[in-house]
CSV table of C-alpha atoms in Angstrom, one decimal:
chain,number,residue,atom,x,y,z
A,17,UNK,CA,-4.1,42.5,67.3
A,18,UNK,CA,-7.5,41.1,66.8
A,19,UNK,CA,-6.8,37.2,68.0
A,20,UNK,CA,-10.6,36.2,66.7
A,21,UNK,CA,-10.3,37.6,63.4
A,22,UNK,CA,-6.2,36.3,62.6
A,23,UNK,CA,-7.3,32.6,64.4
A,24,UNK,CA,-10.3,32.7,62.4
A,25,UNK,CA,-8.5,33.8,59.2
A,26,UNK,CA,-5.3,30.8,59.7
A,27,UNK,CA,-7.9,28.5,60.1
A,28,UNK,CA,-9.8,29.6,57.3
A,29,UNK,CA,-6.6,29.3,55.0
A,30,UNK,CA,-5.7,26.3,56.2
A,31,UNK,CA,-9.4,24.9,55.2
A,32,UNK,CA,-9.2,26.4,51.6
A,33,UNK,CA,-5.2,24.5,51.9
A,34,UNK,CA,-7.1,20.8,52.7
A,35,UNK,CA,-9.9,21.0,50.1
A,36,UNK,CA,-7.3,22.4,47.5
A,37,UNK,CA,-5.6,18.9,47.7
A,38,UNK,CA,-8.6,17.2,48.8
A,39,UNK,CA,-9.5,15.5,45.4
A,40,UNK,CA,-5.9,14.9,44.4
A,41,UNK,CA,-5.1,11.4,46.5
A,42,UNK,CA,-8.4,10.2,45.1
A,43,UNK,CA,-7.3,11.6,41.1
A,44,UNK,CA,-4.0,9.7,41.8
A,45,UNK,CA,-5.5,6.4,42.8
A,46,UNK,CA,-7.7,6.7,39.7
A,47,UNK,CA,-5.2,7.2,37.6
A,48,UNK,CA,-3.2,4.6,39.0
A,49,UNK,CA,-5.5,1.9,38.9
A,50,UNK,CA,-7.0,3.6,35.2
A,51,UNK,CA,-10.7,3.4,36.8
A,52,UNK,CA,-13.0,5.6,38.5
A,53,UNK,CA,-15.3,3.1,40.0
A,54,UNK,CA,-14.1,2.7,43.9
A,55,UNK,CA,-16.1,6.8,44.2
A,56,UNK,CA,-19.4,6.7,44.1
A,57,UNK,CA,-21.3,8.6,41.7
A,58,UNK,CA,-24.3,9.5,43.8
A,59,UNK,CA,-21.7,10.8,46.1
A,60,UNK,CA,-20.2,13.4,43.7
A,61,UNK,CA,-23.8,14.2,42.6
A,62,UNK,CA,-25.2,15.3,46.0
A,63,UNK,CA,-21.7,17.2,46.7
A,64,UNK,CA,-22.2,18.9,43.1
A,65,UNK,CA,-26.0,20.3,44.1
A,66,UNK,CA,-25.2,21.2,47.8
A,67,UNK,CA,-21.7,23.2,46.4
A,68,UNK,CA,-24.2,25.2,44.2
A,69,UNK,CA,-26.9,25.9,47.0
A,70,UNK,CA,-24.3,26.3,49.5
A,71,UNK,CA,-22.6,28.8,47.3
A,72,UNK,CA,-26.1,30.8,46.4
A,73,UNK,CA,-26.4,30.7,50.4
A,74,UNK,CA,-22.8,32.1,51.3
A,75,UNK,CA,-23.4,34.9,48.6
A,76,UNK,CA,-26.5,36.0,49.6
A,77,UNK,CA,-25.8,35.8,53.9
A,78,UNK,CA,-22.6,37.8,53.2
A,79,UNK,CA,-20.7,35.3,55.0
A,80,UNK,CA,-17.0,35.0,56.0
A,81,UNK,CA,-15.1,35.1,52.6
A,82,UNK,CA,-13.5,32.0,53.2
A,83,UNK,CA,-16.9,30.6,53.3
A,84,UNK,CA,-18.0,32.2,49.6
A,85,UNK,CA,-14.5,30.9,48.2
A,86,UNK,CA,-14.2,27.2,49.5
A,87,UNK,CA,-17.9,27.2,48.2
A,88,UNK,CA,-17.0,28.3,44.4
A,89,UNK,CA,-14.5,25.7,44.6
A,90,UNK,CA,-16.4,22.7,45.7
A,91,UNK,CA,-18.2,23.0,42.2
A,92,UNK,CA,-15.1,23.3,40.2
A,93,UNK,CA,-14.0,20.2,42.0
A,94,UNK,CA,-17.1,18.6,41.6
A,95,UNK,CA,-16.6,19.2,37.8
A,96,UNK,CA,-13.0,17.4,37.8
A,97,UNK,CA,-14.6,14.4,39.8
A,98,UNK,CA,-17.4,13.8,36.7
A,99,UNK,CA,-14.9,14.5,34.3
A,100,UNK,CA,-12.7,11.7,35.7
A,101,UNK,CA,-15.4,9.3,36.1
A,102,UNK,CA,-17.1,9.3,33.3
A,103,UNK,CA,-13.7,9.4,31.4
A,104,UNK,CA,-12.4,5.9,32.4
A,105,UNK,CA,-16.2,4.0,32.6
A,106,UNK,CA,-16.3,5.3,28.8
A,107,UNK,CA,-12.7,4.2,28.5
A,108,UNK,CA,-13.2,1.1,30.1
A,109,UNK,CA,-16.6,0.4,27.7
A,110,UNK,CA,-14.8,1.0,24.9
A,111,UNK,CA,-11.9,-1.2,25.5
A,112,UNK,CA,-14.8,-4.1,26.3
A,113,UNK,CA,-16.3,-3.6,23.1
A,114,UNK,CA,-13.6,-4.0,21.1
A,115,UNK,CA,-12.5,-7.4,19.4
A,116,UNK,CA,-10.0,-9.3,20.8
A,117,UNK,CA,-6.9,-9.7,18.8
A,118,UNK,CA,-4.9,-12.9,18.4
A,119,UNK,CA,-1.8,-12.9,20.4
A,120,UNK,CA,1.5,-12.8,17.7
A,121,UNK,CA,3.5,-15.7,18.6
A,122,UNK,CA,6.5,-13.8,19.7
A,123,UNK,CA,4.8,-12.8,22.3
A,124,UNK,CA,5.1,-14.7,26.0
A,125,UNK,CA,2.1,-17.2,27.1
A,126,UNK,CA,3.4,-16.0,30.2
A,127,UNK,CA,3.3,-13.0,32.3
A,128,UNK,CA,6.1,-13.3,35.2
A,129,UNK,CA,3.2,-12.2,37.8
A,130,UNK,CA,5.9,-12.3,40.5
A,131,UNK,CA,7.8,-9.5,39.7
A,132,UNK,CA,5.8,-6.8,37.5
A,133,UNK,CA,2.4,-6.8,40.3
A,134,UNK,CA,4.9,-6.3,42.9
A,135,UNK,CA,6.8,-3.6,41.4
A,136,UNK,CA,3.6,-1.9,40.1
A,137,UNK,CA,2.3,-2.3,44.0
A,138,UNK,CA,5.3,-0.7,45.4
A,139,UNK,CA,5.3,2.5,42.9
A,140,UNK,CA,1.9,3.3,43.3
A,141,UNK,CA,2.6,2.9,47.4
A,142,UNK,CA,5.6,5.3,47.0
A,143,UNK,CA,3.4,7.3,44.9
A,144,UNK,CA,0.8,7.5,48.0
A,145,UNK,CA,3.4,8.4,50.7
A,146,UNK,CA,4.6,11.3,48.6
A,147,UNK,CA,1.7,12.9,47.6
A,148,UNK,CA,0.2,12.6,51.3
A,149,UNK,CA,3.5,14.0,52.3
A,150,UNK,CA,3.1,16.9,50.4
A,151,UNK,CA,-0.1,17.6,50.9
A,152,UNK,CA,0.1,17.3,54.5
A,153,UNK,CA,3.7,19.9,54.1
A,154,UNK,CA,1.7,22.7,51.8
A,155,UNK,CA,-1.8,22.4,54.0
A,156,UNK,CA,1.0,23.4,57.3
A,157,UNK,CA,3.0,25.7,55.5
A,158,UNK,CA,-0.2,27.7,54.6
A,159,UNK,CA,-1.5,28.0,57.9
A,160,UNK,CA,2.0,29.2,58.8
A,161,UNK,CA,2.1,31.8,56.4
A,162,UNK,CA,-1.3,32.9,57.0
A,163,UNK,CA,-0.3,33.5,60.3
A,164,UNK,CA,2.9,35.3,59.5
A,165,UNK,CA,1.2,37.3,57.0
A,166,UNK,CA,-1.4,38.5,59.8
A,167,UNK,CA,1.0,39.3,62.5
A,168,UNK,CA,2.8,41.3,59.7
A,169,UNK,CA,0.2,43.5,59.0
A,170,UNK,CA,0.0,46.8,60.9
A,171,UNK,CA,-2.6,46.9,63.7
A,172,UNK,CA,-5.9,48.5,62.8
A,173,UNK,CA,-6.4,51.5,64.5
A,174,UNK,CA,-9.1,51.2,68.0
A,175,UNK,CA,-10.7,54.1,67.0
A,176,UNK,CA,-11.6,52.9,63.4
A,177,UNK,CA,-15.5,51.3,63.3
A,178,UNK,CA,-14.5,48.1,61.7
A,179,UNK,CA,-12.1,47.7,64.2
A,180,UNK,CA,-13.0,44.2,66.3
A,181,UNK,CA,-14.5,42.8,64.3
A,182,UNK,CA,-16.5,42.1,60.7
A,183,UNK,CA,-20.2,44.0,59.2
A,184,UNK,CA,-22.7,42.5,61.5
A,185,UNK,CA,-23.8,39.5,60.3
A,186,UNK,CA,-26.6,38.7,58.2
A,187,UNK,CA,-29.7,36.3,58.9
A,188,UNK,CA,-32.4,36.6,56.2
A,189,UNK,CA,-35.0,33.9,55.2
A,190,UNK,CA,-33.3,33.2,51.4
A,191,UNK,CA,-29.7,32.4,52.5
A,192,UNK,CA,-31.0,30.2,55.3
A,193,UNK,CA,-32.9,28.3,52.9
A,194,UNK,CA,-30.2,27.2,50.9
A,195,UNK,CA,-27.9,27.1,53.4
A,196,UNK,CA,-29.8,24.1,55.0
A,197,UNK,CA,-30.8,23.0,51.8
A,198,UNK,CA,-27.0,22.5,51.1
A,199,UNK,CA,-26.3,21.0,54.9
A,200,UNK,CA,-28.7,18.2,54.3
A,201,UNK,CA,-27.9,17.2,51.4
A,202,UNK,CA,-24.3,17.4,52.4
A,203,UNK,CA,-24.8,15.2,55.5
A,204,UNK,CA,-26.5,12.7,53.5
A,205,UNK,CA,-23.9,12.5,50.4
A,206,UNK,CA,-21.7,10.3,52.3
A,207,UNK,CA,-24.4,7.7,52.6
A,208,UNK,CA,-24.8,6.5,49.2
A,209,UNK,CA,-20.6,6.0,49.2
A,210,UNK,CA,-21.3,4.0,52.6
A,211,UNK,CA,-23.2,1.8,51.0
A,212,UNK,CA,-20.9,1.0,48.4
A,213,UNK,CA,-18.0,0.8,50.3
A,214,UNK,CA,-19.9,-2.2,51.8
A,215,UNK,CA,-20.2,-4.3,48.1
A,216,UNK,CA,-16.7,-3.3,47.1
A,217,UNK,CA,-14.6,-3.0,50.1
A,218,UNK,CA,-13.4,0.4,49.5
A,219,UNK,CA,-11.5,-1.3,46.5
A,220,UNK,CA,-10.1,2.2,44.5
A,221,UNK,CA,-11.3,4.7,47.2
A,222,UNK,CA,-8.9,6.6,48.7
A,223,UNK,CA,-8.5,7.2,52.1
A,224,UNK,CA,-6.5,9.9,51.9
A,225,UNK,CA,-9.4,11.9,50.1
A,226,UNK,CA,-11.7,11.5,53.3
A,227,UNK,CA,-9.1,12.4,55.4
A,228,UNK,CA,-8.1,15.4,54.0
A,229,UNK,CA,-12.1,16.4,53.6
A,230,UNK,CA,-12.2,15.9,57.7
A,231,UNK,CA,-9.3,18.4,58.3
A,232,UNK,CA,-10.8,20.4,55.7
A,233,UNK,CA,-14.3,20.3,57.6
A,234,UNK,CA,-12.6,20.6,61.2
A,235,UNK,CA,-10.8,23.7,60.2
A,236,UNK,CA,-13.6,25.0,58.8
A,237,UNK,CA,-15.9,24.8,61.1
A,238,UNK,CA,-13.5,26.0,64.1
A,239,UNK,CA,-12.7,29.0,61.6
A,240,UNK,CA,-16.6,29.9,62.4
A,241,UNK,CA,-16.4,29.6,65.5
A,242,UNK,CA,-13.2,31.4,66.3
A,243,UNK,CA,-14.1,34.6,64.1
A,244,UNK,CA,-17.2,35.2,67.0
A,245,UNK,CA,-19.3,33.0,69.0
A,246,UNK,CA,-22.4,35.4,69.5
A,247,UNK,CA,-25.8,34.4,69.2
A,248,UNK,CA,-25.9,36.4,65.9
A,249,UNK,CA,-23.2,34.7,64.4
A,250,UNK,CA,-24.0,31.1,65.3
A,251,UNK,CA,-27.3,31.5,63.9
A,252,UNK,CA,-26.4,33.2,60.7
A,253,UNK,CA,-23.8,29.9,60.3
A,254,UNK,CA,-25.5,27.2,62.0
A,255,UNK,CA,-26.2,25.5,58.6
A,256,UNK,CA,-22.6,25.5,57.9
A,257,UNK,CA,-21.6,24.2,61.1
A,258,UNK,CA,-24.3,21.8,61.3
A,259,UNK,CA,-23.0,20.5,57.4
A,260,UNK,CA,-19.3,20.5,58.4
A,261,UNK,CA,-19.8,18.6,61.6
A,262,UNK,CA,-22.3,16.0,60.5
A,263,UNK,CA,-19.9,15.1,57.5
A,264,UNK,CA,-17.2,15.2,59.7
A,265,UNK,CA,-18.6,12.4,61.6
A,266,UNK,CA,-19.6,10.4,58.5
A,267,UNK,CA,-16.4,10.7,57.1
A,268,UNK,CA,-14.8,9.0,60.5
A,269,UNK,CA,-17.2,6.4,59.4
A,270,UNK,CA,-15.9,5.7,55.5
A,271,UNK,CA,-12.1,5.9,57.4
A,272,UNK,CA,-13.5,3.0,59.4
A,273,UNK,CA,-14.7,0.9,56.7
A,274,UNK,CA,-11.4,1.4,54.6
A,275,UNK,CA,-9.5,0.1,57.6
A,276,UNK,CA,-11.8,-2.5,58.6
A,277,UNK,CA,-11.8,-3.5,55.3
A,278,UNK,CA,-8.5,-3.5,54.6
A,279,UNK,CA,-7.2,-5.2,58.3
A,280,UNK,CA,-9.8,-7.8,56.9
A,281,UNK,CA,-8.0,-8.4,53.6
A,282,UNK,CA,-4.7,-9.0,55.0
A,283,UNK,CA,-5.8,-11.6,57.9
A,284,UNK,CA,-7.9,-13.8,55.1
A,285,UNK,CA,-4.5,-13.4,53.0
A,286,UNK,CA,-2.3,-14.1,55.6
């Protein structure tokens, strides 16, 4: 049993696991609060072009196929993330532009603000736990599978050439251009959301999006690093690590300002 290639593989499944779900806390929190404005646009827009050039990259370098698939994904994600966000600003435009209507006089001058908030507080909190739940259930489950589906397999013959590992990896001019293309614009997408977290408080950003996108990046990246560490290897993937890890830490940073934020919010309340 080759112990590189079935770590490297679990991890790799449990990455494509973490950036399946990765969007859907943030969808949910849209939906919930019928806006798109706690994401930043900017951010989506960087993440768009460096899914594209990282995908081009993977292609071309003949990387892991983990690698080629999370990258083909990114931009179908991407897609869903515009869709969503233009959706409710239009939504919300429309709704401004329209004339207000005079209230019929059945209906109540008051809104009971007591009870209906509260309620609508504690469904969408319920609504949170769940779907982290979940997540956090099918992202194990796959990794478990994964590796029962590897140890199931029947062990390669020694004498076959493939056996020990993958086709020697690939380090040509081309794929390292947009592989670092895509790693720098991927450690700077988190910058422009930074920023905004810092005007709106991380009101309608979920955290649960960023926390998913660091398990996504740390499994990931360790995938990489479990399949070989030669000096062939690293270098064909050192845009990839250097993307994943970067992000990684820039995501512990938006995690900070939700929670700084938010432990901020309660003391001026309380």
């Amino acid at each position: 049993m080759d112990w590189h290639r079935e770590g490297s593989s679990v991890l790799g499944c449990m990455s494509i696991a973490c950036w399946t779900i990765v969007f859907a806390p943030q969808i949910y929190e849209n939906y919930s609060l019928q806006s798109g404005e706690g994401l930043s646009l900017y951010l989506v827009l960087i993440w768009f072009l460096g899914d594209i050039l990282n995908l081009f990259g993977s292609v071309m370098a003949g990387l892991l196929p983990t690698v080629t698939l999370l990258a083909a994904y990114y931009i179908l994600s991407d897609i869903i993330l515009f869709f969503q966000i233009f959706y409710y600003r239009r939504r919300a435009q429309y709704h401004q532009s329209k004339p207000q209507t005079a209230h019929d006089e059945r209906d109540p001058l008051l809104v009971d603000s007591s009870t209906a908030p509260k309620a609508n507080s504690q469904s969408i909190f319920f609504g949170r736990a769940a779907l982290y739940f979940y997540a956090a259930l099918f992202v194990s489950l796959t990794g478990v599978v994964a590796f029962v589906v590897n140890r199931a397999e029947e062990t390669p013959n020694p004498t076959d050439p493939t056996h020990g590992g993958s086709n020697e990896d690939i380090i040509e001019w081309k794929s390292q251009l947009f592989g670092w293309s895509s790693a720098l614009l991927y450690c700077g997408s988190r910058i422009p959301q930074i920023i905004k977290n810092a005007k709106t408080k991380c009101v309608g950003l979920s955290p649960g999006m960023f926390i998913f996108a660091l398990c996504g990046n740390l499994t990931y990246f360790l995938s990489i690093l479990v399949a070989s560490t030669s000096n062939q290897h690293l270098i064909a993937n050192a845009s990839w690590l250097t993307g994943s890890a970067v992000t990684m830490f820039s995501d512990l940073i938006v995690l900070h300002q939700f929670f700084l934020y938010r432990s901020m919010a309660q003391q001026a309340s309380g």
